[in-house]
Amino acid sequence: MTVLVTLENVHVARAGRAVLNGATLSLAAGERVALTGPNGAGKTTLLRTIVGLERITAGRLVAFGTEPKREKEFRPVRARAAFLFQDPDDQLFCPTVLDDVAFGPLNLGLGRAGAEARARAVLARLDLAGLADRITWRLSGGEKRLVALAAILAMEPDVLLLDEPTNALDAPHREKLTDILAGLGTAMLIVSHDAGFLARLATRALALEDGRIVPAAIHSHRMPHIHAHGDAPHRHPPAPDADLADS
């Protein structure tokens, strides 16, 4: 498979504290990789590092065949690796849903008509066409999350970086989001504590421990759970009607 993003022994520090301490991973086309670990382990920092929002102090990042180091070199990376933030309010800032979803295509150089056409097509594909003219800040939390996903999909990225995508979603919106993501062929790096969601979606799992990446496994018995593994990562299929649990 074609490797899209690679981190090799990457170190990132914040306020004098090492957050990533030799993190190494690769993401290939078509993979959906779960990235787990405790709060504060640096999972969001790792996603931000891939798109140049955190500075690497040592190690190497290769994205889409390039080794970006400066801000201008990360701009084409961000066009191909789309970041879904934890809080959709950090991502949605235009007056209407259509404006928000069209914003990315406009920045990629599409004209207004082309950007709006692509935005409407994505909204229709996600069964969100009825939201196009809604005022963004009046949407429910679940609607905002789905619109934020539509906004990054409108950029037609090669990689999705998903930071706690099911956070605070009710059951219907969580199910809809899961179905949408499961139907995509796009490579994904998914940060989540939602073991049931990851058991349905991820093709393999990694864990971030002490600033390093280690193999992990997603188990779905009666109680889905995730833990680091000393051997090769593997995944069991989800059990029917399994209850959700974190570990």
PDB file of C-alpha atoms in Angstrom:
ATOM      1  CA  MET A   1       0.000   0.000   0.000  1.00  0.00           C
ATOM      2  CA  THR A   2       1.086   3.586  -0.611  1.00  0.00           C
ATOM      3  CA  VAL A   3       2.318   5.226   2.586  1.00  0.00           C
ATOM      4  CA  LEU A   4       0.857   8.725   2.876  1.00  0.00           C
ATOM      5  CA  VAL A   5       2.224  10.002   6.198  1.00  0.00           C
ATOM      6  CA  THR A   6       5.223   8.865   8.238  1.00  0.00           C
ATOM      7  CA  LEU A   7       6.581  10.090  11.563  1.00  0.00           C
ATOM      8  CA  GLU A   8      10.082   8.865  12.412  1.00  0.00           C
ATOM      9  CA  ASN A   9      11.324   9.297  15.990  1.00  0.00           C
ATOM     10  CA  VAL A  10       9.468  12.604  16.325  1.00  0.00           C
ATOM     11  CA  HIS A  11       9.957  14.791  19.397  1.00  0.00           C
ATOM     12  CA  VAL A  12       7.674  17.695  20.301  1.00  0.00           C
ATOM     13  CA  ALA A  13       7.888  19.754  23.499  1.00  0.00           C
ATOM     14  CA  ARG A  14       5.446  22.234  24.994  1.00  0.00           C
ATOM     15  CA  ALA A  15       6.266  24.651  27.843  1.00  0.00           C
ATOM     16  CA  GLY A  16       9.533  22.810  28.353  1.00  0.00           C
ATOM     17  CA  ARG A  17       7.853  19.397  28.721  1.00  0.00           C
ATOM     18  CA  ALA A  18       8.352  16.570  26.240  1.00  0.00           C
ATOM     19  CA  VAL A  19       4.959  15.608  24.775  1.00  0.00           C
ATOM     20  CA  LEU A  20       6.113  13.398  21.922  1.00  0.00           C
ATOM     21  CA  ASN A  21       9.314  11.577  22.766  1.00  0.00           C
ATOM     22  CA  GLY A  22      10.347   9.530  19.749  1.00  0.00           C
ATOM     23  CA  ALA A  23       6.918   8.877  18.230  1.00  0.00           C
ATOM     24  CA  THR A  24       7.006   6.719  15.104  1.00  0.00           C
ATOM     25  CA  LEU A  25       4.095   5.670  12.896  1.00  0.00           C
ATOM     26  CA  SER A  26       3.003   5.341   9.303  1.00  0.00           C
ATOM     27  CA  LEU A  27      -0.405   5.706   7.688  1.00  0.00           C
ATOM     28  CA  ALA A  28      -1.076   4.044   4.352  1.00  0.00           C
ATOM     29  CA  ALA A  29      -3.827   4.675   1.827  1.00  0.00           C
ATOM     30  CA  GLY A  30      -7.106   3.089   2.897  1.00  0.00           C
ATOM     31  CA  GLU A  31      -6.063   2.457   6.504  1.00  0.00           C
ATOM     32  CA  ARG A  32      -8.211   3.550   9.445  1.00  0.00           C
ATOM     33  CA  VAL A  33      -5.816   3.670  12.381  1.00  0.00           C
ATOM     34  CA  ALA A  34      -7.045   4.145  15.946  1.00  0.00           C
ATOM     35  CA  LEU A  35      -4.723   6.172  18.187  1.00  0.00           C
ATOM     36  CA  THR A  36      -5.523   5.641  21.848  1.00  0.00           C
ATOM     37  CA  GLY A  37      -4.009   6.626  25.180  1.00  0.00           C
ATOM     38  CA  PRO A  38      -4.854   8.473  28.390  1.00  0.00           C
ATOM     39  CA  ASN A  39      -5.856  12.117  28.527  1.00  0.00           C
ATOM     40  CA  GLY A  40      -2.783  14.310  28.197  1.00  0.00           C
ATOM     41  CA  ALA A  41      -0.736  11.637  26.437  1.00  0.00           C
ATOM     42  CA  GLY A  42      -0.212  13.873  23.395  1.00  0.00           C
ATOM     43  CA  LYS A  43      -2.669  12.390  20.904  1.00  0.00           C
ATOM     44  CA  THR A  44      -4.031  15.756  19.758  1.00  0.00           C
ATOM     45  CA  THR A  45      -0.472  17.100  19.653  1.00  0.00           C
ATOM     46  CA  LEU A  46       0.461  14.297  17.266  1.00  0.00           C
ATOM     47  CA  LEU A  47      -2.412  15.171  14.917  1.00  0.00           C
ATOM     48  CA  ARG A  48      -1.466  18.849  15.069  1.00  0.00           C
ATOM     49  CA  THR A  49       2.154  17.955  14.299  1.00  0.00           C
ATOM     50  CA  ILE A  50       1.172  16.264  11.038  1.00  0.00           C
ATOM     51  CA  VAL A  51      -0.355  19.494   9.720  1.00  0.00           C
ATOM     52  CA  GLY A  52       2.359  21.775  11.059  1.00  0.00           C
ATOM     53  CA  LEU A  53       0.522  23.244  14.053  1.00  0.00           C
ATOM     54  CA  GLU A  54       3.221  21.956  16.416  1.00  0.00           C
ATOM     55  CA  ARG A  55       6.966  22.355  15.912  1.00  0.00           C
ATOM     56  CA  ILE A  56       9.106  19.232  15.694  1.00  0.00           C
ATOM     57  CA  THR A  57      12.271  19.559  17.772  1.00  0.00           C
ATOM     58  CA  ALA A  58      13.812  16.301  16.534  1.00  0.00           C
ATOM     59  CA  GLY A  59      12.885  13.506  14.174  1.00  0.00           C
ATOM     60  CA  ARG A  60      11.296  13.512  10.752  1.00  0.00           C
ATOM     61  CA  LEU A  61       7.825  13.957   9.259  1.00  0.00           C
ATOM     62  CA  VAL A  62       7.168  12.867   5.676  1.00  0.00           C
ATOM     63  CA  ALA A  63       3.751  13.733   4.260  1.00  0.00           C
ATOM     64  CA  PHE A  64       2.721  12.811   0.712  1.00  0.00           C
ATOM     65  CA  GLY A  65       6.316  12.384  -0.377  1.00  0.00           C
ATOM     66  CA  THR A  66       7.556  15.700   1.022  1.00  0.00           C
ATOM     67  CA  GLU A  67       9.337  16.638   4.238  1.00  0.00           C
ATOM     68  CA  PRO A  68       7.680  19.919   5.272  1.00  0.00           C
ATOM     69  CA  LYS A  69       9.467  22.130   7.760  1.00  0.00           C
ATOM     70  CA  ARG A  70       8.278  25.696   7.137  1.00  0.00           C
ATOM     71  CA  GLU A  71       4.760  27.120   7.219  1.00  0.00           C
ATOM     72  CA  LYS A  72       4.486  27.505   3.450  1.00  0.00           C
ATOM     73  CA  GLU A  73       5.516  23.859   3.016  1.00  0.00           C
ATOM     74  CA  PHE A  74       2.659  22.712   5.247  1.00  0.00           C
ATOM     75  CA  ARG A  75      -0.033  24.466   3.208  1.00  0.00           C
ATOM     76  CA  PRO A  76      -0.251  21.714   0.557  1.00  0.00           C
ATOM     77  CA  VAL A  77      -0.169  19.119   3.359  1.00  0.00           C
ATOM     78  CA  ARG A  78      -3.243  20.714   4.955  1.00  0.00           C
ATOM     79  CA  ALA A  79      -5.031  20.543   1.623  1.00  0.00           C
ATOM     80  CA  ARG A  80      -4.578  16.762   1.632  1.00  0.00           C
ATOM     81  CA  ALA A  81      -4.730  15.970   5.368  1.00  0.00           C
ATOM     82  CA  ALA A  82      -7.933  17.425   6.814  1.00  0.00           C
ATOM     83  CA  PHE A  83      -8.217  17.924  10.581  1.00  0.00           C
ATOM     84  CA  LEU A  84     -11.569  17.455  12.369  1.00  0.00           C
ATOM     85  CA  PHE A  85     -11.206  19.339  15.655  1.00  0.00           C
ATOM     86  CA  GLN A  86     -12.574  18.050  18.973  1.00  0.00           C
ATOM     87  CA  ASP A  87     -14.909  21.040  19.267  1.00  0.00           C
ATOM     88  CA  PRO A  88     -16.832  21.870  16.072  1.00  0.00           C
ATOM     89  CA  ASP A  89     -17.237  25.447  17.310  1.00  0.00           C
ATOM     90  CA  ASP A  90     -13.492  25.829  16.675  1.00  0.00           C
ATOM     91  CA  GLN A  91     -14.043  24.805  13.056  1.00  0.00           C
ATOM     92  CA  LEU A  92     -17.305  26.473  12.020  1.00  0.00           C
ATOM     93  CA  PHE A  93     -17.167  30.245  11.754  1.00  0.00           C
ATOM     94  CA  CYS A  94     -19.105  31.291   8.637  1.00  0.00           C
ATOM     95  CA  PRO A  95     -22.677  32.651   8.737  1.00  0.00           C
ATOM     96  CA  THR A  96     -24.362  29.621   7.160  1.00  0.00           C
ATOM     97  CA  VAL A  97     -23.703  25.913   6.765  1.00  0.00           C
ATOM     98  CA  LEU A  98     -23.234  26.293   3.003  1.00  0.00           C
ATOM     99  CA  ASP A  99     -20.633  29.029   3.544  1.00  0.00           C
ATOM    100  CA  ASP A 100     -18.715  26.847   6.005  1.00  0.00           C
ATOM    101  CA  VAL A 101     -18.674  23.793   3.750  1.00  0.00           C
ATOM    102  CA  ALA A 102     -17.690  25.885   0.715  1.00  0.00           C
ATOM    103  CA  PHE A 103     -14.863  27.654   2.581  1.00  0.00           C
ATOM    104  CA  GLY A 104     -12.260  24.906   2.054  1.00  0.00           C
ATOM    105  CA  PRO A 105     -12.882  24.503  -1.690  1.00  0.00           C
ATOM    106  CA  LEU A 106     -12.677  28.292  -2.082  1.00  0.00           C
ATOM    107  CA  ASN A 107      -9.283  28.250  -0.384  1.00  0.00           C
ATOM    108  CA  LEU A 108      -8.188  25.499  -2.750  1.00  0.00           C
ATOM    109  CA  GLY A 109      -8.828  27.844  -5.674  1.00  0.00           C
ATOM    110  CA  LEU A 110     -12.320  26.899  -6.821  1.00  0.00           C
ATOM    111  CA  GLY A 111     -14.518  29.800  -7.875  1.00  0.00           C
ATOM    112  CA  ARG A 112     -17.593  30.665  -5.877  1.00  0.00           C
ATOM    113  CA  ALA A 113     -19.950  28.682  -8.108  1.00  0.00           C
ATOM    114  CA  GLY A 114     -17.708  25.616  -8.118  1.00  0.00           C
ATOM    115  CA  ALA A 115     -17.142  25.740  -4.364  1.00  0.00           C
ATOM    116  CA  GLU A 116     -20.850  26.033  -3.612  1.00  0.00           C
ATOM    117  CA  ALA A 117     -21.669  23.225  -6.042  1.00  0.00           C
ATOM    118  CA  ARG A 118     -19.155  20.952  -4.324  1.00  0.00           C
ATOM    119  CA  ALA A 119     -20.468  21.974  -0.898  1.00  0.00           C
ATOM    120  CA  ARG A 120     -24.065  21.192  -1.870  1.00  0.00           C
ATOM    121  CA  ALA A 121     -22.978  17.832  -3.324  1.00  0.00           C
ATOM    122  CA  VAL A 122     -21.197  16.858  -0.095  1.00  0.00           C
ATOM    123  CA  LEU A 123     -24.121  17.963   2.049  1.00  0.00           C
ATOM    124  CA  ALA A 124     -26.475  15.923  -0.118  1.00  0.00           C
ATOM    125  CA  ARG A 125     -24.195  12.860   0.097  1.00  0.00           C
ATOM    126  CA  LEU A 126     -24.254  13.093   3.899  1.00  0.00           C
ATOM    127  CA  ASP A 127     -28.026  13.654   3.935  1.00  0.00           C
ATOM    128  CA  LEU A 128     -27.496  17.199   5.263  1.00  0.00           C
ATOM    129  CA  ALA A 129     -28.856  19.180   2.307  1.00  0.00           C
ATOM    130  CA  GLY A 130     -31.659  20.549   4.458  1.00  0.00           C
ATOM    131  CA  LEU A 131     -29.105  22.340   6.642  1.00  0.00           C
ATOM    132  CA  ALA A 132     -27.470  24.332   3.825  1.00  0.00           C
ATOM    133  CA  ASP A 133     -29.121  27.654   4.627  1.00  0.00           C
ATOM    134  CA  ARG A 134     -29.190  27.228   8.397  1.00  0.00           C
ATOM    135  CA  ILE A 135     -27.247  29.608  10.630  1.00  0.00           C
ATOM    136  CA  THR A 136     -24.309  27.585  11.908  1.00  0.00           C
ATOM    137  CA  TRP A 137     -24.397  28.643  15.538  1.00  0.00           C
ATOM    138  CA  ARG A 138     -28.053  27.617  15.813  1.00  0.00           C
ATOM    139  CA  LEU A 139     -27.343  23.973  14.971  1.00  0.00           C
ATOM    140  CA  SER A 140     -27.415  21.239  17.602  1.00  0.00           C
ATOM    141  CA  GLY A 141     -24.116  19.786  18.769  1.00  0.00           C
ATOM    142  CA  GLY A 142     -24.601  16.687  16.629  1.00  0.00           C
ATOM    143  CA  GLU A 143     -25.489  18.749  13.563  1.00  0.00           C
ATOM    144  CA  LYS A 144     -22.389  20.890  14.059  1.00  0.00           C
ATOM    145  CA  ARG A 145     -20.186  17.795  14.208  1.00  0.00           C
ATOM    146  CA  LEU A 146     -21.641  16.447  10.945  1.00  0.00           C
ATOM    147  CA  VAL A 147     -21.340  19.829   9.222  1.00  0.00           C
ATOM    148  CA  ALA A 148     -17.704  20.098  10.353  1.00  0.00           C
ATOM    149  CA  LEU A 149     -17.113  16.681   8.780  1.00  0.00           C
ATOM    150  CA  ALA A 150     -18.828  17.843   5.580  1.00  0.00           C
ATOM    151  CA  ALA A 151     -16.555  20.902   5.554  1.00  0.00           C
ATOM    152  CA  ILE A 152     -13.381  18.820   5.523  1.00  0.00           C
ATOM    153  CA  LEU A 153     -14.773  16.232   3.091  1.00  0.00           C
ATOM    154  CA  ALA A 154     -15.532  19.059   0.645  1.00  0.00           C
ATOM    155  CA  MET A 155     -11.767  19.520   0.338  1.00  0.00           C
ATOM    156  CA  GLU A 156     -11.537  15.939  -1.008  1.00  0.00           C
ATOM    157  CA  PRO A 157      -8.608  15.065   1.271  1.00  0.00           C
ATOM    158  CA  ASP A 158      -6.453  11.947   1.112  1.00  0.00           C
ATOM    159  CA  VAL A 159      -6.242  11.683   4.921  1.00  0.00           C
ATOM    160  CA  LEU A 160      -8.702  12.465   7.705  1.00  0.00           C
ATOM    161  CA  LEU A 161      -7.265  13.381  11.122  1.00  0.00           C
ATOM    162  CA  LEU A 162     -10.169  12.889  13.523  1.00  0.00           C
ATOM    163  CA  ASP A 163      -9.884  14.181  17.098  1.00  0.00           C
ATOM    164  CA  GLU A 164     -12.541  12.592  19.360  1.00  0.00           C
ATOM    165  CA  PRO A 165     -15.166  12.627  16.579  1.00  0.00           C
ATOM    166  CA  THR A 166     -17.946  11.071  18.704  1.00  0.00           C
ATOM    167  CA  ASN A 167     -17.384  13.360  21.692  1.00  0.00           C
ATOM    168  CA  ALA A 168     -20.719  14.545  23.182  1.00  0.00           C
ATOM    169  CA  LEU A 169     -22.786  13.006  20.368  1.00  0.00           C
ATOM    170  CA  ASP A 170     -26.146  11.437  21.113  1.00  0.00           C
ATOM    171  CA  ALA A 171     -26.801   7.904  19.851  1.00  0.00           C
ATOM    172  CA  PRO A 172     -28.474   8.820  16.511  1.00  0.00           C
ATOM    173  CA  HIS A 173     -25.757  11.309  15.517  1.00  0.00           C
ATOM    174  CA  ARG A 174     -23.025   8.915  16.659  1.00  0.00           C
ATOM    175  CA  GLU A 175     -24.529   6.161  14.507  1.00  0.00           C
ATOM    176  CA  LYS A 176     -24.832   8.463  11.509  1.00  0.00           C
ATOM    177  CA  LEU A 177     -21.251   9.693  11.856  1.00  0.00           C
ATOM    178  CA  THR A 178     -19.982   6.122  12.155  1.00  0.00           C
ATOM    179  CA  ASP A 179     -21.900   5.024   9.066  1.00  0.00           C
ATOM    180  CA  ILE A 180     -20.554   7.971   7.053  1.00  0.00           C
ATOM    181  CA  LEU A 181     -16.947   7.288   8.027  1.00  0.00           C
ATOM    182  CA  ALA A 182     -17.291   3.539   7.461  1.00  0.00           C
ATOM    183  CA  GLY A 183     -18.451   4.243   3.907  1.00  0.00           C
ATOM    184  CA  LEU A 184     -15.388   6.297   2.994  1.00  0.00           C
ATOM    185  CA  GLY A 185     -12.229   4.913   1.427  1.00  0.00           C
ATOM    186  CA  THR A 186     -10.140   7.771   2.815  1.00  0.00           C
ATOM    187  CA  ALA A 187      -7.218   6.969   5.109  1.00  0.00           C
ATOM    188  CA  MET A 188      -7.898   8.007   8.708  1.00  0.00           C
ATOM    189  CA  LEU A 189      -5.985   8.541  11.926  1.00  0.00           C
ATOM    190  CA  ILE A 190      -8.604   8.496  14.665  1.00  0.00           C
ATOM    191  CA  VAL A 191      -8.056   9.732  18.211  1.00  0.00           C
ATOM    192  CA  SER A 192     -10.876   8.452  20.402  1.00  0.00           C
ATOM    193  CA  HIS A 193     -11.744   6.993  23.801  1.00  0.00           C
ATOM    194  CA  ASP A 194     -14.900   5.461  22.309  1.00  0.00           C
ATOM    195  CA  ALA A 195     -13.963   1.773  22.166  1.00  0.00           C
ATOM    196  CA  GLY A 196     -17.201   0.648  20.539  1.00  0.00           C
ATOM    197  CA  PHE A 197     -16.829   3.244  17.779  1.00  0.00           C
ATOM    198  CA  LEU A 198     -13.220   2.218  17.135  1.00  0.00           C
ATOM    199  CA  ALA A 199     -14.120  -1.471  17.117  1.00  0.00           C
ATOM    200  CA  ARG A 200     -16.545  -0.811  14.274  1.00  0.00           C
ATOM    201  CA  LEU A 201     -14.259   1.448  12.293  1.00  0.00           C
ATOM    202  CA  ALA A 202     -10.522   0.928  12.817  1.00  0.00           C
ATOM    203  CA  THR A 203      -8.444  -1.500  10.773  1.00  0.00           C
ATOM    204  CA  ARG A 204      -5.598  -1.419  13.314  1.00  0.00           C
ATOM    205  CA  ALA A 205      -4.752   0.284  16.581  1.00  0.00           C
ATOM    206  CA  LEU A 206      -1.837   2.087  18.181  1.00  0.00           C
ATOM    207  CA  ALA A 207      -1.412   3.599  21.633  1.00  0.00           C
ATOM    208  CA  LEU A 208       0.559   6.648  22.740  1.00  0.00           C
ATOM    209  CA  GLU A 209       2.442   5.973  25.982  1.00  0.00           C
ATOM    210  CA  ASP A 210       5.131   8.207  27.483  1.00  0.00           C
ATOM    211  CA  GLY A 211       5.417  10.066  24.193  1.00  0.00           C
ATOM    212  CA  ARG A 212       5.999   6.927  22.127  1.00  0.00           C
ATOM    213  CA  ILE A 213       3.770   4.868  19.831  1.00  0.00           C
ATOM    214  CA  VAL A 214       3.231   1.212  20.772  1.00  0.00           C
ATOM    215  CA  PRO A 215       1.059  -1.487  19.176  1.00  0.00           C
ATOM    216  CA  ALA A 216      -2.428  -1.808  20.605  1.00  0.00           C
ATOM    217  CA  ALA A 217      -5.481  -3.982  20.112  1.00  0.00           C
ATOM    218  CA  ILE A 218      -9.204  -3.318  20.034  1.00  0.00           C
ATOM    219  CA  HIS A 219     -11.145  -6.186  21.566  1.00  0.00           C
ATOM    220  CA  SER A 220     -14.905  -6.497  21.218  1.00  0.00           C
ATOM    221  CA  HIS A 221     -16.390  -9.093  23.488  1.00  0.00           C
ATOM    222  CA  ARG A 222     -19.380  -8.083  25.606  1.00  0.00           C
ATOM    223  CA  MET A 223     -17.411  -5.024  26.698  1.00  0.00           C
ATOM    224  CA  PRO A 224     -15.317  -3.390  23.941  1.00  0.00           C
ATOM    225  CA  HIS A 225     -11.944  -2.241  25.239  1.00  0.00           C
ATOM    226  CA  ILE A 226      -8.565  -1.121  23.986  1.00  0.00           C
ATOM    227  CA  HIS A 227      -5.128  -1.808  25.394  1.00  0.00           C
ATOM    228  CA  ALA A 228      -1.493  -1.845  24.382  1.00  0.00           C
ATOM    229  CA  HIS A 229      -0.115  -5.134  23.076  1.00  0.00           C
ATOM    230  CA  GLY A 230       3.429  -6.358  23.142  1.00  0.00           C
ATOM    231  CA  ASP A 231       2.906  -8.306  19.941  1.00  0.00           C
ATOM    232  CA  ALA A 232       1.476  -7.321  16.559  1.00  0.00           C
ATOM    233  CA  PRO A 233      -1.757  -5.325  16.775  1.00  0.00           C
ATOM    234  CA  HIS A 234      -4.965  -7.110  15.889  1.00  0.00           C
ATOM    235  CA  ARG A 235      -8.677  -6.482  15.929  1.00  0.00           C
ATOM    236  CA  HIS A 236     -11.669  -8.620  16.749  1.00  0.00           C
ATOM    237  CA  PRO A 237     -15.003  -7.886  15.050  1.00  0.00           C
ATOM    238  CA  PRO A 238     -17.539  -6.078  17.257  1.00  0.00           C
ATOM    239  CA  ALA A 239     -19.940  -8.205  19.229  1.00  0.00           C
ATOM    240  CA  PRO A 240     -23.645  -7.624  18.471  1.00  0.00           C
ATOM    241  CA  ASP A 241     -25.330  -5.210  20.860  1.00  0.00           C
ATOM    242  CA  ALA A 242     -22.127  -4.833  22.848  1.00  0.00           C
ATOM    243  CA  ASP A 243     -22.082  -2.316  25.670  1.00  0.00           C
ATOM    244  CA  LEU A 244     -19.476   0.452  25.490  1.00  0.00           C
ATOM    245  CA  ALA A 245     -16.599   0.647  27.906  1.00  0.00           C
ATOM    246  CA  ASP A 246     -13.253   2.425  28.072  1.00  0.00           C
ATOM    247  CA  SER A 247     -10.071   1.103  29.528  1.00  0.00           C
TER     248      SER A 247
END
